Short mmCIF file of C-alpha atoms in Angstrom, two decimals:
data_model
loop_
_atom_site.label_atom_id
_atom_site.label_comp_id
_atom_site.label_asym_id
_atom_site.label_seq_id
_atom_site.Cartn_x
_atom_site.Cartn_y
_atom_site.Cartn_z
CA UNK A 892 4.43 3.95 0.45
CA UNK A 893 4.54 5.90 3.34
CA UNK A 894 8.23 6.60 2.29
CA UNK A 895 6.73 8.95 -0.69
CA UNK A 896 4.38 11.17 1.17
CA UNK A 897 7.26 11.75 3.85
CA UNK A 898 9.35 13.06 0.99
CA UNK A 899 6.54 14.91 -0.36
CA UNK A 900 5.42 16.79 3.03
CA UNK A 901 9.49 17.00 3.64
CA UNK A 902 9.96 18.69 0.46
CA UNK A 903 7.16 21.10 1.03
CA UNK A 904 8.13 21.91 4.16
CA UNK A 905 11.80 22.23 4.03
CA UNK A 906 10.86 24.62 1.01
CA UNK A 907 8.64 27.04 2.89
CA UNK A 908 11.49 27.50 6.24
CA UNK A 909 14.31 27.42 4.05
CA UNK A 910 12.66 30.77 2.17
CA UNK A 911 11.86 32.40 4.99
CA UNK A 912 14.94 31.58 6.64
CA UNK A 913 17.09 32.90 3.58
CA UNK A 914 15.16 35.93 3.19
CA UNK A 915 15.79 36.54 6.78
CA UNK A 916 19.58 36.32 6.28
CA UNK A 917 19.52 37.98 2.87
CA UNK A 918 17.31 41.10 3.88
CA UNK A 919 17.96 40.54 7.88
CA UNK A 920 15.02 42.16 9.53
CA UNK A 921 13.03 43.66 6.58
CA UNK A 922 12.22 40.18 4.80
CA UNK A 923 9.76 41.99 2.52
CA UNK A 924 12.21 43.91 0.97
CA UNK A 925 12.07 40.25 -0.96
CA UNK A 926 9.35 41.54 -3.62
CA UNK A 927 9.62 45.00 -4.89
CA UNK A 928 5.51 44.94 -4.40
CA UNK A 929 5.84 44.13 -0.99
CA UNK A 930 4.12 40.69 -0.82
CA UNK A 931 4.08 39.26 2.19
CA UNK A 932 7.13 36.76 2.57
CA UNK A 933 4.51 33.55 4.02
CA UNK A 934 2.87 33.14 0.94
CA UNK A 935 5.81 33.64 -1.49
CA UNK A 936 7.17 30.94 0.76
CA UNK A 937 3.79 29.02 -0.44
CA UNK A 938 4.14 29.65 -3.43
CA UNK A 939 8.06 28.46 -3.61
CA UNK A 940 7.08 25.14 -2.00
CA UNK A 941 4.18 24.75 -4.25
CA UNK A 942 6.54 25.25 -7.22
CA UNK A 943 9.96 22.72 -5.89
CA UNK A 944 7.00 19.98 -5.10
CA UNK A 945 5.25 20.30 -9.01
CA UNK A 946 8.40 20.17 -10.52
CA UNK A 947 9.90 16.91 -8.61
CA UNK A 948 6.48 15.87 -8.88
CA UNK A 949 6.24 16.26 -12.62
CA UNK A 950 9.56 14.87 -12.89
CA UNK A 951 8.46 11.93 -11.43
CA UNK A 952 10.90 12.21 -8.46
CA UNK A 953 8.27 10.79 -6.15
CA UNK A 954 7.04 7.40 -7.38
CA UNK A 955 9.52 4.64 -6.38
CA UNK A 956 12.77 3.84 -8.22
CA UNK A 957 14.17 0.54 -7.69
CA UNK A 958 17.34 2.29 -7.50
CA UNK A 959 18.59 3.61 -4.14
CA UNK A 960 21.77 5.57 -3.78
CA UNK A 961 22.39 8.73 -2.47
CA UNK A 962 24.26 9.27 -5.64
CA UNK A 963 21.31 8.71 -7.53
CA UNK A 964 19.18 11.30 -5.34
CA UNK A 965 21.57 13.77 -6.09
CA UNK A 966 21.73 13.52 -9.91
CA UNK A 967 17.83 13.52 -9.68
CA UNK A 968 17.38 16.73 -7.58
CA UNK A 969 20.21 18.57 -9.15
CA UNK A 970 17.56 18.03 -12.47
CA UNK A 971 15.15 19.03 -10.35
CA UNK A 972 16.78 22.12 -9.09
CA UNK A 973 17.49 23.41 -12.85
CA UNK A 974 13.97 22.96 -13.65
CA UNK A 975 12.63 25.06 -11.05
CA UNK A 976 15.66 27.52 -11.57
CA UNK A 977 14.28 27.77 -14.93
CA UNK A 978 10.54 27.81 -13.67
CA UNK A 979 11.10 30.42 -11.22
CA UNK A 980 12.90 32.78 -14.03
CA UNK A 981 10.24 32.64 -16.37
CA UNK A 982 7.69 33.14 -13.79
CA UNK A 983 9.37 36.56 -12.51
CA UNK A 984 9.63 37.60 -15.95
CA UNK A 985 6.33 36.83 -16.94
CA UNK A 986 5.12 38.79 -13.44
CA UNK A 987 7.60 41.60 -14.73
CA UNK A 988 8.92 41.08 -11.14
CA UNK A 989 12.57 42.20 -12.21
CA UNK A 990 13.87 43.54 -8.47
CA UNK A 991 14.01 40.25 -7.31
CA UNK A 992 17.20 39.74 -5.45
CA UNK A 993 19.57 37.88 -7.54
CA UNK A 994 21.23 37.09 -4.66
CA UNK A 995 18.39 35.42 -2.98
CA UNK A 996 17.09 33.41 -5.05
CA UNK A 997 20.88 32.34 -5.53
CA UNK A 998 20.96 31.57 -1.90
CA UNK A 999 17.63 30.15 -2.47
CA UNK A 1000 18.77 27.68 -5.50
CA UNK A 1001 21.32 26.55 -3.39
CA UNK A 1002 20.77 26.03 -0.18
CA UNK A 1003 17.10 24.30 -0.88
CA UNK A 1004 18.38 21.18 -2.89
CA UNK A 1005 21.22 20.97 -0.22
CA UNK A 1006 18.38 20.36 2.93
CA UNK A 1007 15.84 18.18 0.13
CA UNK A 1008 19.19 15.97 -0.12
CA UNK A 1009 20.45 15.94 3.41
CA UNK A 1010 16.57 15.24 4.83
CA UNK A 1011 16.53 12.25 1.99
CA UNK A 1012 19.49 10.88 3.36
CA UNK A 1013 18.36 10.86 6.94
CA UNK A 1014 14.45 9.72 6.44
CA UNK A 1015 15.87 7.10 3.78
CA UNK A 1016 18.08 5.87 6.61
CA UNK A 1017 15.30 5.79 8.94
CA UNK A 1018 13.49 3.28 6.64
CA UNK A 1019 16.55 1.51 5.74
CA UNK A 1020 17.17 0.92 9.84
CA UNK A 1021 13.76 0.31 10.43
CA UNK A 1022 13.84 -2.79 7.40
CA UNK A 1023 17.13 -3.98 8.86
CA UNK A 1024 14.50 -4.86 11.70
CA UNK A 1025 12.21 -6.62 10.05
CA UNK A 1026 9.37 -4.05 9.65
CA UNK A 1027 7.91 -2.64 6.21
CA UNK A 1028 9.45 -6.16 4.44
CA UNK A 1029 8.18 -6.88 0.77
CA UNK A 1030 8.69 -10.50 -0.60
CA UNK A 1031 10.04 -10.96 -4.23
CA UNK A 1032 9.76 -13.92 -6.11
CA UNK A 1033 12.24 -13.80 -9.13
CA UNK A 1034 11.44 -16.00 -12.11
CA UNK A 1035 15.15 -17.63 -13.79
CA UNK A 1036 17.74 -19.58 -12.47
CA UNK A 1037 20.97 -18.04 -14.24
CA UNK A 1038 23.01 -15.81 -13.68
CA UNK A 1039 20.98 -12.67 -14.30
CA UNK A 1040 18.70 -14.30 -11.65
CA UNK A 1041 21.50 -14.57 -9.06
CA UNK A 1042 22.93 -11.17 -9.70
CA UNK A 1043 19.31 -9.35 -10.09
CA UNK A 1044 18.40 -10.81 -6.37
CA UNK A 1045 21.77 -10.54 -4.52
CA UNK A 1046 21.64 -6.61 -5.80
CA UNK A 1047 17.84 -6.48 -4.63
CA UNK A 1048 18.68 -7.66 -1.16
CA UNK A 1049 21.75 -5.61 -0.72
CA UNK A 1050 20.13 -2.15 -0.79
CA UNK A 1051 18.66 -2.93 2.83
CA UNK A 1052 16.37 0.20 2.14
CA UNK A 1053 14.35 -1.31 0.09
CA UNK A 1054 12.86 -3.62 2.35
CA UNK A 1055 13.01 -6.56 -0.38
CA UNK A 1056 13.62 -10.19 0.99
CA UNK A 1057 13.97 -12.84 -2.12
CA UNK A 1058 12.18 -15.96 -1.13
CA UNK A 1059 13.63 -17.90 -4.28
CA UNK A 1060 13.19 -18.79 -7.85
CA UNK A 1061 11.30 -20.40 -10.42
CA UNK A 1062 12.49 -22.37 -13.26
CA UNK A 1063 12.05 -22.51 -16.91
CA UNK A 1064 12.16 -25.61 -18.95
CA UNK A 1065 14.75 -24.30 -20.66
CA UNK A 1066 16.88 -24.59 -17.93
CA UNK A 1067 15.46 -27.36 -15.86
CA UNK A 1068 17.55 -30.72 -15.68
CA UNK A 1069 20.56 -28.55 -17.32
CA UNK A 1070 23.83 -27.48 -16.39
CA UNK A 1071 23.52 -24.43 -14.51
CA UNK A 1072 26.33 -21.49 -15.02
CA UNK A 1073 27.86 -19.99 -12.75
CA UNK A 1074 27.69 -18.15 -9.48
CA UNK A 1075 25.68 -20.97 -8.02
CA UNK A 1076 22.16 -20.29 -6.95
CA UNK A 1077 22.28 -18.96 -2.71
CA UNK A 1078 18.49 -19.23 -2.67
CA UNK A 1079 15.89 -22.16 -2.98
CA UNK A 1080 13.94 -22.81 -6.26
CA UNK A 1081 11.09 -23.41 -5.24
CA UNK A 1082 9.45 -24.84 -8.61
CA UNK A 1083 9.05 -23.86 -12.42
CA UNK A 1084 7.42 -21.18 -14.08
CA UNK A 1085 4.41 -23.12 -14.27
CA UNK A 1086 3.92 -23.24 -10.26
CA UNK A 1087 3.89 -19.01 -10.32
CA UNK A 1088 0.02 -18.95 -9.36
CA UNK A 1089 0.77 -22.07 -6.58
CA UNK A 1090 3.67 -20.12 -5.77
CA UNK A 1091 0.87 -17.45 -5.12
CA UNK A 1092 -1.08 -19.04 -3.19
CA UNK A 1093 1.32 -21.15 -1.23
CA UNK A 1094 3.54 -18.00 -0.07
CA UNK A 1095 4.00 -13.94 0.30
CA UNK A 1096 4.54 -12.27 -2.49
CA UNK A 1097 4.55 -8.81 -3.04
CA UNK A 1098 6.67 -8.61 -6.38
CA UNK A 1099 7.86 -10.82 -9.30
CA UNK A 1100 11.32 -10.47 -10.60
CA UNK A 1101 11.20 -12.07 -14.49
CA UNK A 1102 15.41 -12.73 -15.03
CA UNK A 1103 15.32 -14.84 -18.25
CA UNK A 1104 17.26 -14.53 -21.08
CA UNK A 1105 16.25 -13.40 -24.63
CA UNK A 1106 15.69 -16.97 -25.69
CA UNK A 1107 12.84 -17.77 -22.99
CA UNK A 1108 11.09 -14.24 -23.39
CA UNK A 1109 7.87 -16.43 -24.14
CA UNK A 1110 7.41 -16.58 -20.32
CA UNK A 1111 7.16 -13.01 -20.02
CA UNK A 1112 3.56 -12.00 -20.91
CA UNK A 1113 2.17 -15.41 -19.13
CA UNK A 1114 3.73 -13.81 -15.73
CA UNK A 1115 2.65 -10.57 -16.04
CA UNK A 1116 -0.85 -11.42 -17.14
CA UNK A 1117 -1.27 -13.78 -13.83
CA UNK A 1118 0.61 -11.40 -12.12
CA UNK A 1119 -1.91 -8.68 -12.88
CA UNK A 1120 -4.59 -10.92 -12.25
CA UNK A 1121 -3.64 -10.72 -8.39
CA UNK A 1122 -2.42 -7.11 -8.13
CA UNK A 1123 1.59 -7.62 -8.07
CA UNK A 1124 4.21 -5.62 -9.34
CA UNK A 1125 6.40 -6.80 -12.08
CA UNK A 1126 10.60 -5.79 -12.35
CA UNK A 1127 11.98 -6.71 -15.76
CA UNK A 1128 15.60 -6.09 -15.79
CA UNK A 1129 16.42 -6.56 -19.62
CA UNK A 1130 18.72 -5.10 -22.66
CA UNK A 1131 17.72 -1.68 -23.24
CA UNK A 1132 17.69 -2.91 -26.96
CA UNK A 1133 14.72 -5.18 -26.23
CA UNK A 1134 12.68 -2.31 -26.48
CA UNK A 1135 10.16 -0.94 -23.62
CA UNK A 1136 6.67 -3.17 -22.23
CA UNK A 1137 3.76 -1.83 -22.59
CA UNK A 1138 2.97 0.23 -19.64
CA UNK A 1139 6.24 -0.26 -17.96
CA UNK A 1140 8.18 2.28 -15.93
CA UNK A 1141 11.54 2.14 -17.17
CA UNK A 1142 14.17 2.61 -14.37
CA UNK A 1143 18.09 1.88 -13.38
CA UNK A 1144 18.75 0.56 -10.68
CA UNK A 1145 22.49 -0.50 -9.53
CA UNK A 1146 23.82 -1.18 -13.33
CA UNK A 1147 20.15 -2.49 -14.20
CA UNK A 1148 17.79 -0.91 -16.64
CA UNK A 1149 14.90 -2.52 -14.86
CA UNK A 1150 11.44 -2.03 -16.41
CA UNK A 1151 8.33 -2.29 -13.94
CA UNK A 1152 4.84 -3.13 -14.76
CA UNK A 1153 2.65 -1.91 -11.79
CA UNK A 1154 -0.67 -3.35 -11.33
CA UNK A 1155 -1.95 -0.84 -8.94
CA UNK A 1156 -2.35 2.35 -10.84
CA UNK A 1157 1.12 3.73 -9.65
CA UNK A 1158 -0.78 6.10 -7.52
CA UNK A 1159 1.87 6.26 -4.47
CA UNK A 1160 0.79 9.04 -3.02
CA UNK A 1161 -2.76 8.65 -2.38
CA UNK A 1162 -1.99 5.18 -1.07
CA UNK A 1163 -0.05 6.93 1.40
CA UNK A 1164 -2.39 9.73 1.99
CA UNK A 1165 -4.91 6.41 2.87
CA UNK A 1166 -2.72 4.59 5.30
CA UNK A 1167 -2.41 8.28 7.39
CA UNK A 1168 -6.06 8.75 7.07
CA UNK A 1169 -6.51 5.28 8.73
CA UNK A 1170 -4.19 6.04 11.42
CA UNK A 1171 -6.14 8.90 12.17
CA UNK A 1172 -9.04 7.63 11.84
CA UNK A 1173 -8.49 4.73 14.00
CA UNK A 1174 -6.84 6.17 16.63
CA UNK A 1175 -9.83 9.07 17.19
CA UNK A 1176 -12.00 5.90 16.73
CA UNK A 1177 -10.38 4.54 19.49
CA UNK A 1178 -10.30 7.41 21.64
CA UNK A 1179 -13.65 8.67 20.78
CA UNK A 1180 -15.22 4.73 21.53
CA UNK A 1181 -13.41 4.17 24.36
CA UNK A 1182 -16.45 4.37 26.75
CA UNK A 1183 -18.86 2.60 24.24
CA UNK A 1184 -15.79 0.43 23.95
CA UNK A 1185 -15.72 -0.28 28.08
CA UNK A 1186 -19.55 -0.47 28.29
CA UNK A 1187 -19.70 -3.58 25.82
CA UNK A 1188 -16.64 -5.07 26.68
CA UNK A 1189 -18.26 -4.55 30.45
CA UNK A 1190 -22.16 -5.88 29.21
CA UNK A 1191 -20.19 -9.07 27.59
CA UNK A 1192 -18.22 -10.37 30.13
CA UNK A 1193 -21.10 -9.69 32.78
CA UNK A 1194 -23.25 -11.58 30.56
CA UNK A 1195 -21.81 -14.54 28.63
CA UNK A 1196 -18.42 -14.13 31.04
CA UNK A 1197 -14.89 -14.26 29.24
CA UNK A 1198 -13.15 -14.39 26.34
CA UNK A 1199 -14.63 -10.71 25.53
CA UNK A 1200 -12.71 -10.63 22.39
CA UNK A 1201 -12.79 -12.93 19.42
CA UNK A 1202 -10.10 -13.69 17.90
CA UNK A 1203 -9.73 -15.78 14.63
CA UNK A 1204 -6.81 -15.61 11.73
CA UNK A 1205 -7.27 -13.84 8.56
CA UNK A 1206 -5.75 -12.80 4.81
CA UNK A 1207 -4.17 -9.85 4.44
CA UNK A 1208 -2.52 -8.00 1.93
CA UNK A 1209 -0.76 -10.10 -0.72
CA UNK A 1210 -1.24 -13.18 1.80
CA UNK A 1211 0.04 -12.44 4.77
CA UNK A 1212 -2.11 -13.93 7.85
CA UNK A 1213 -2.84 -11.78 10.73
CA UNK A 1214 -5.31 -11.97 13.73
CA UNK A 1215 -8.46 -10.44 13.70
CA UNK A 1216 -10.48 -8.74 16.96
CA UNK A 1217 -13.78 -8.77 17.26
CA UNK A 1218 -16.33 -8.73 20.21
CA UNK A 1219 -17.35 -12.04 20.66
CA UNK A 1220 -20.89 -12.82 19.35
CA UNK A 1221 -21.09 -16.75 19.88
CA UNK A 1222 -20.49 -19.39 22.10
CA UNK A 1223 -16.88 -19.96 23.09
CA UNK A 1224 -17.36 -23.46 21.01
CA UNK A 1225 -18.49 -21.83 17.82
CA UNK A 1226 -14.79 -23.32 15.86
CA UNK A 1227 -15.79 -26.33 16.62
CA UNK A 1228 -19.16 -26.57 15.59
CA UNK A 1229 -19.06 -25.01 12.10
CA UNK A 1230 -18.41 -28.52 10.39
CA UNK A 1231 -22.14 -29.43 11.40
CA UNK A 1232 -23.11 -26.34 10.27
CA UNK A 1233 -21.76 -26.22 7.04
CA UNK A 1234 -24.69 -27.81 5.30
CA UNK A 1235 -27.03 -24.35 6.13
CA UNK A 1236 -24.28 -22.26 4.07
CA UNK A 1237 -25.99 -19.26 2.47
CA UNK A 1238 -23.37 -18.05 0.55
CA UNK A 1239 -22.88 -19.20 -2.88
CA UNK A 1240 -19.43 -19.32 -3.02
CA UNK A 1241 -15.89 -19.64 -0.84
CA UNK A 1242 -17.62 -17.95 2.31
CA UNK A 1243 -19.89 -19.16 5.30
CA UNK A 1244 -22.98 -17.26 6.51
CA UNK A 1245 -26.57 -18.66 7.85
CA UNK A 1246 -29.52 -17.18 8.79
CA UNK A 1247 -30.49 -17.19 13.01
CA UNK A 1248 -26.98 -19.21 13.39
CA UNK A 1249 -27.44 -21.35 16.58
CA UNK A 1250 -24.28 -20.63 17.97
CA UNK A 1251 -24.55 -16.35 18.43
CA UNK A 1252 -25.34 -15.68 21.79
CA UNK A 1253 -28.74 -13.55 22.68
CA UNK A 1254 -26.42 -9.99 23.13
CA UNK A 1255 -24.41 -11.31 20.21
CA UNK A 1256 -27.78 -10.80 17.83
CA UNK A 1257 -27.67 -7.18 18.66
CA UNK A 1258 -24.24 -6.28 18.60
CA UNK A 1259 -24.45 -8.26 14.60
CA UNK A 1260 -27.06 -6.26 14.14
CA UNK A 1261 -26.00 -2.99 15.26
CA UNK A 1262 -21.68 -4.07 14.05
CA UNK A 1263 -20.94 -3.35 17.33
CA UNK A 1264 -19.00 -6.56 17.42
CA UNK A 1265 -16.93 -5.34 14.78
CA UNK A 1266 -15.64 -1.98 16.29
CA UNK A 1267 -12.18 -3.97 18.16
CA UNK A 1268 -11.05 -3.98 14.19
CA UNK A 1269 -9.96 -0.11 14.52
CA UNK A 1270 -6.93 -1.60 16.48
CA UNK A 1271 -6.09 -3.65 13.35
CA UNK A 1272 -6.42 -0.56 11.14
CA UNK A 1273 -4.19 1.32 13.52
CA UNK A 1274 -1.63 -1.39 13.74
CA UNK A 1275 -1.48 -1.44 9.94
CA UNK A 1276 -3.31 -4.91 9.23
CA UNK A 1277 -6.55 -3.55 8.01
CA UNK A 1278 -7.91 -0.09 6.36
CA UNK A 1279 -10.83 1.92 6.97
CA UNK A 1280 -12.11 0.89 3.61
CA UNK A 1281 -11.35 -2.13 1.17
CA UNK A 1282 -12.36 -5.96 1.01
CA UNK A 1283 -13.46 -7.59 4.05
CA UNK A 1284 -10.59 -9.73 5.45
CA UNK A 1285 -10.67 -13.34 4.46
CA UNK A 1286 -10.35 -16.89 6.21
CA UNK A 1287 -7.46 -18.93 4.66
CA UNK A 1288 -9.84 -21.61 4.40
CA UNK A 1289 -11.58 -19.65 1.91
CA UNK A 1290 -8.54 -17.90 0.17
CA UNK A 1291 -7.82 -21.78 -0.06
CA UNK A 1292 -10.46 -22.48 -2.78
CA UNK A 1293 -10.51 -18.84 -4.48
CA UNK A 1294 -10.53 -18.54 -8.13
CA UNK A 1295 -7.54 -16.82 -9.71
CA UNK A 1296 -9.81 -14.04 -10.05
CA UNK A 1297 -11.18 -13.93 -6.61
CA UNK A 1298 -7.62 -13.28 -5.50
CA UNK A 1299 -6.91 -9.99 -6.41
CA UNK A 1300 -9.02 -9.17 -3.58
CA UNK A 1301 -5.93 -9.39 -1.79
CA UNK A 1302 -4.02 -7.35 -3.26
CA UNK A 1303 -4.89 -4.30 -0.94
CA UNK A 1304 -5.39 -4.15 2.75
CA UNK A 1305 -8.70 -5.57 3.78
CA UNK A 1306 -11.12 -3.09 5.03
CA UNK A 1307 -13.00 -2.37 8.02
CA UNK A 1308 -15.72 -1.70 5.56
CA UNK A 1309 -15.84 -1.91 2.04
CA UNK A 1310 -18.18 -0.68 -1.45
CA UNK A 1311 -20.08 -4.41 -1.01
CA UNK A 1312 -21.12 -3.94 2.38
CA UNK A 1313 -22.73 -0.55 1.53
CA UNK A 1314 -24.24 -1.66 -1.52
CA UNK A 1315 -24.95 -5.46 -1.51
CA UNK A 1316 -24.81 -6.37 2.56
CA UNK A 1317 -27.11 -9.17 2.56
CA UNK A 1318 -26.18 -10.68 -1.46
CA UNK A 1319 -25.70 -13.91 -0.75
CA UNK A 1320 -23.82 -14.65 -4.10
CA UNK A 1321 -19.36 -14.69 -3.38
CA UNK A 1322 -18.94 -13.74 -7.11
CA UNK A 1323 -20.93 -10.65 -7.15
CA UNK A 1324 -19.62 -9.44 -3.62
CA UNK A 1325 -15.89 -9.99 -5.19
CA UNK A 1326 -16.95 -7.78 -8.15
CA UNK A 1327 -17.73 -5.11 -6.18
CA UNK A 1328 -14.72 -5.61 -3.84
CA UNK A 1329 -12.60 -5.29 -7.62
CA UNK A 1330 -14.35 -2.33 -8.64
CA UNK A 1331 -13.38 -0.51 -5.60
CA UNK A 1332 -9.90 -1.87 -6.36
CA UNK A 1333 -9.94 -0.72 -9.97
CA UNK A 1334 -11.56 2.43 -8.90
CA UNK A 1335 -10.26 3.74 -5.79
CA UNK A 1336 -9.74 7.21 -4.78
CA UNK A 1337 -9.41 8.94 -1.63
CA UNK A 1338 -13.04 10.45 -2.59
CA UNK A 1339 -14.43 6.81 -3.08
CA UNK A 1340 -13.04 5.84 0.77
CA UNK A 1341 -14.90 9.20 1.99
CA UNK A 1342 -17.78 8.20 0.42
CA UNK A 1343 -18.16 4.68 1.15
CA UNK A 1344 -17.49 5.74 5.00
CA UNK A 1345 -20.47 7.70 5.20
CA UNK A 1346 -22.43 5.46 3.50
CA UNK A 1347 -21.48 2.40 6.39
CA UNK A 1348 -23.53 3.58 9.32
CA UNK A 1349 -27.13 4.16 7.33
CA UNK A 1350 -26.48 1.05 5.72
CA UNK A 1351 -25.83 -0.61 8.86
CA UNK A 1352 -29.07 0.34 10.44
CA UNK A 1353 -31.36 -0.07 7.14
CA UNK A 1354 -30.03 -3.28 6.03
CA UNK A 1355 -29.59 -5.41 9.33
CA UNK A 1356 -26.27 -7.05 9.98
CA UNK A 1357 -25.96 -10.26 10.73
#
């Protein structure tokens, strides 16, 4: 994710110094000698990066292929390069802008696709060193046993900068209790198709590889249908003759024609543009709190002594556990009393919330009240375990007992806030709160996140937190 708005604010950049720069060399110290009109060189230089990013934009050069070779980035913005060679032309002839330096724009058509490559190469390497680590790791689970299987996941896991780790596969019936062909299996199956939504919710999984042949293709709708049901991405690698799925992005990949069904509305960009926005927003947060921050942190442990900070493991984003920090709000025993408890449930559903709980402490009330206790969670946005806005973050004790449905509320990062806090805070009723926290999911935008933010803090002071 953040891979694609790096090449996107690379691109735009590179493209604005590398037409300045060449006009500079081409025209040495008179670089407006570029336009016979005179137009200032910074916004042609605008204007130029404006163009190179449409094009590779329109050409689809920033979503994510499965593919990863430098080879393969080459082909792509050589395309890319024509295009805007022929954009560029037909632009200056429609602007009857015929003193253009040939020569520039020569230099121009050259040395621009030279840096986009070379800067691809280096921030591609970046990620690729950075998933040799362990960070930025996606979990596939691939679906067949034979040899496609084998091959499809050993290629997957070779190109390091994709950041895929196989966890194993599932079996058909077709194949299970028969002789297997050869190359042997290197990786664990872990059960048959019918275990995919156990698989689910027994382990992380990010992606579904389907590797089966022509003769089990009745698998293939089942998987993507539950597989859309809890927000994964689907790779199909398959005979070009089999025709295309519906709604699948048709790639190659490494002597693959992989087709990918995407359940998240393919919108890479703006998922990126979110994560920086929660960066940023966090860490001012942070900054900005820091002596409201100090003062409660200060009140607590004056008051009700230490731990000041709660801290209690939650769901994240397609499963993966993390720890929460909140102020604490209850007795240091509060774990341990919530069996007793659990008969006063309000919450119709896989959640836990009463009314004047027993076990909040007498400055814990207000800081509920006021979601002071909740401010700590702007580390977990910053750290990348949360967002500003999506789904409140789950127990596993109640992603334990979802519904299938309930569980593509984890298919994005839970949220510091989220569309049913601002709009049904107090509904005591799981299913309706997980409807809203899918229509946000269905709906997102950048504008919706904006939005919902300003609508937290009135709705935090009008509708009481508890």
């Amino acid at each position: 994710m953040m891979l694609r708005l790096l090449l996107v604010l690379a691109d735009g950049v590179a493209a604005v110094l590398v037409f300045l720069a060449v006009s500079v060399v081409r025209f040495d110290t008179d670089p407006n000698a570029v336009w016979s009109v005179g137009i200032d060189p910074g916004p042609a230089a605008l204007l130029f990066a404006a163009m190179w990013v449409g094009v590779f934009w329109g050409m689809g050069l920033y979503r994510l292929h499965v593919r990863w070779s430098l080879l393969a980035d080459a082909r792509d913005i050589g395309r890319g390069t024509l295009i805007a060679v022929a954009v560029t032309l037909a632009s200056l002839f429609v602007l009857h802008q015929d003193d253009v330096s040939r020569v520039l724009l020569a230099m121009l058509f050259v040395v621009q696709p030279l840096v986009v490559l070379i800067g691809r190469a280096a921030l591609r390497g970046w990620f690729a060193a950075r998933r040799r680590m362990g960070r930025d790791t996606s979990y596939m689970l691939v679906v067949g046993t034979g040899p496609l299987a084998q091959a499809f996941a050993d290629r997957v896991e070779e190109h390091h900068a994709l950041g895929i780790k196989v966890i194993g596969h599932l079996d058909t019936a077709d194949d299970a209790g028969g002789a297997r062909a050869e190359p042997a299996l290197s990786r664990p199956v872990l059960g048959q198709v019918d275990d995919i939504a156990q698989m689910f919710r027994e382990r992380i999984v990010d992606e579904v590889a389907v590797c089966l042949p022509a003769s089990a293709g009745r698998y293939l709708d089942p998987v993507i249908t539950i597989a859309a049901d809890e927000g994964k991405t689907v790779r199909v690698p398959r005979d070009p003759t089999e025709g295309v799925l519906a709604g699948a992005l048709q790639e190659e990949f490494d002597g693959f024609l992989v087709q990918s069904v995407v359940h998240d509305g393919q919108r890479e960009v703006e998922r990126a543009i979110k994560r920086v926005i929660d960066v940023l927003g966090s860490a001012v947060g942070l900054a900005a709190l820091s002596p409201l921050l100090l003062v409660v942190g200060a009140a607590l442990w004056l008051r009700d002594g230490s731990p000041i900070l709660f801290r209690q493991t939650r769901i994240g984003r397609h499963g993966r556990p993390f720890t929460i920090l909140k102020f604490r709000s209850m007795e240091p025993d509060a774990e341990l009393r919530l069996a007793e408890l659990a008969h006063r449930n309000e919450i119709n559903g896989p959640a836990f919330k009463i009314h004047d709980d027993p076990r909040i402490t007498r400055l814990g009330v207000t800081l509920r009240r006021t979601s002071l206790d909740e401010l700590p969670q702007l580390w977990n946005v910053l750290v990348g375990d949360m967002s500003l806005v999506g789904p409140r973050p789950a127990l596993p004790s109640e992603v334990a007992v979802y519904d299938i449905w309930h569980r593509r509320r984890l298919s994005v990062r839970p949220g510091l806030t989220g569309l049913w806090q601002v709009q049904a805070r107090l509904d005591p009723d799981f299913d309706e709160r997980a409807e809203l926290d899918l229509r946000y999911i269905d709906q997102w935008s950048i504008w919706t996140d904006f939005g919902i933010l300003a609508r937290t803090v009135p709705a935090v002071f009008t509708r009481h937190g508890r």
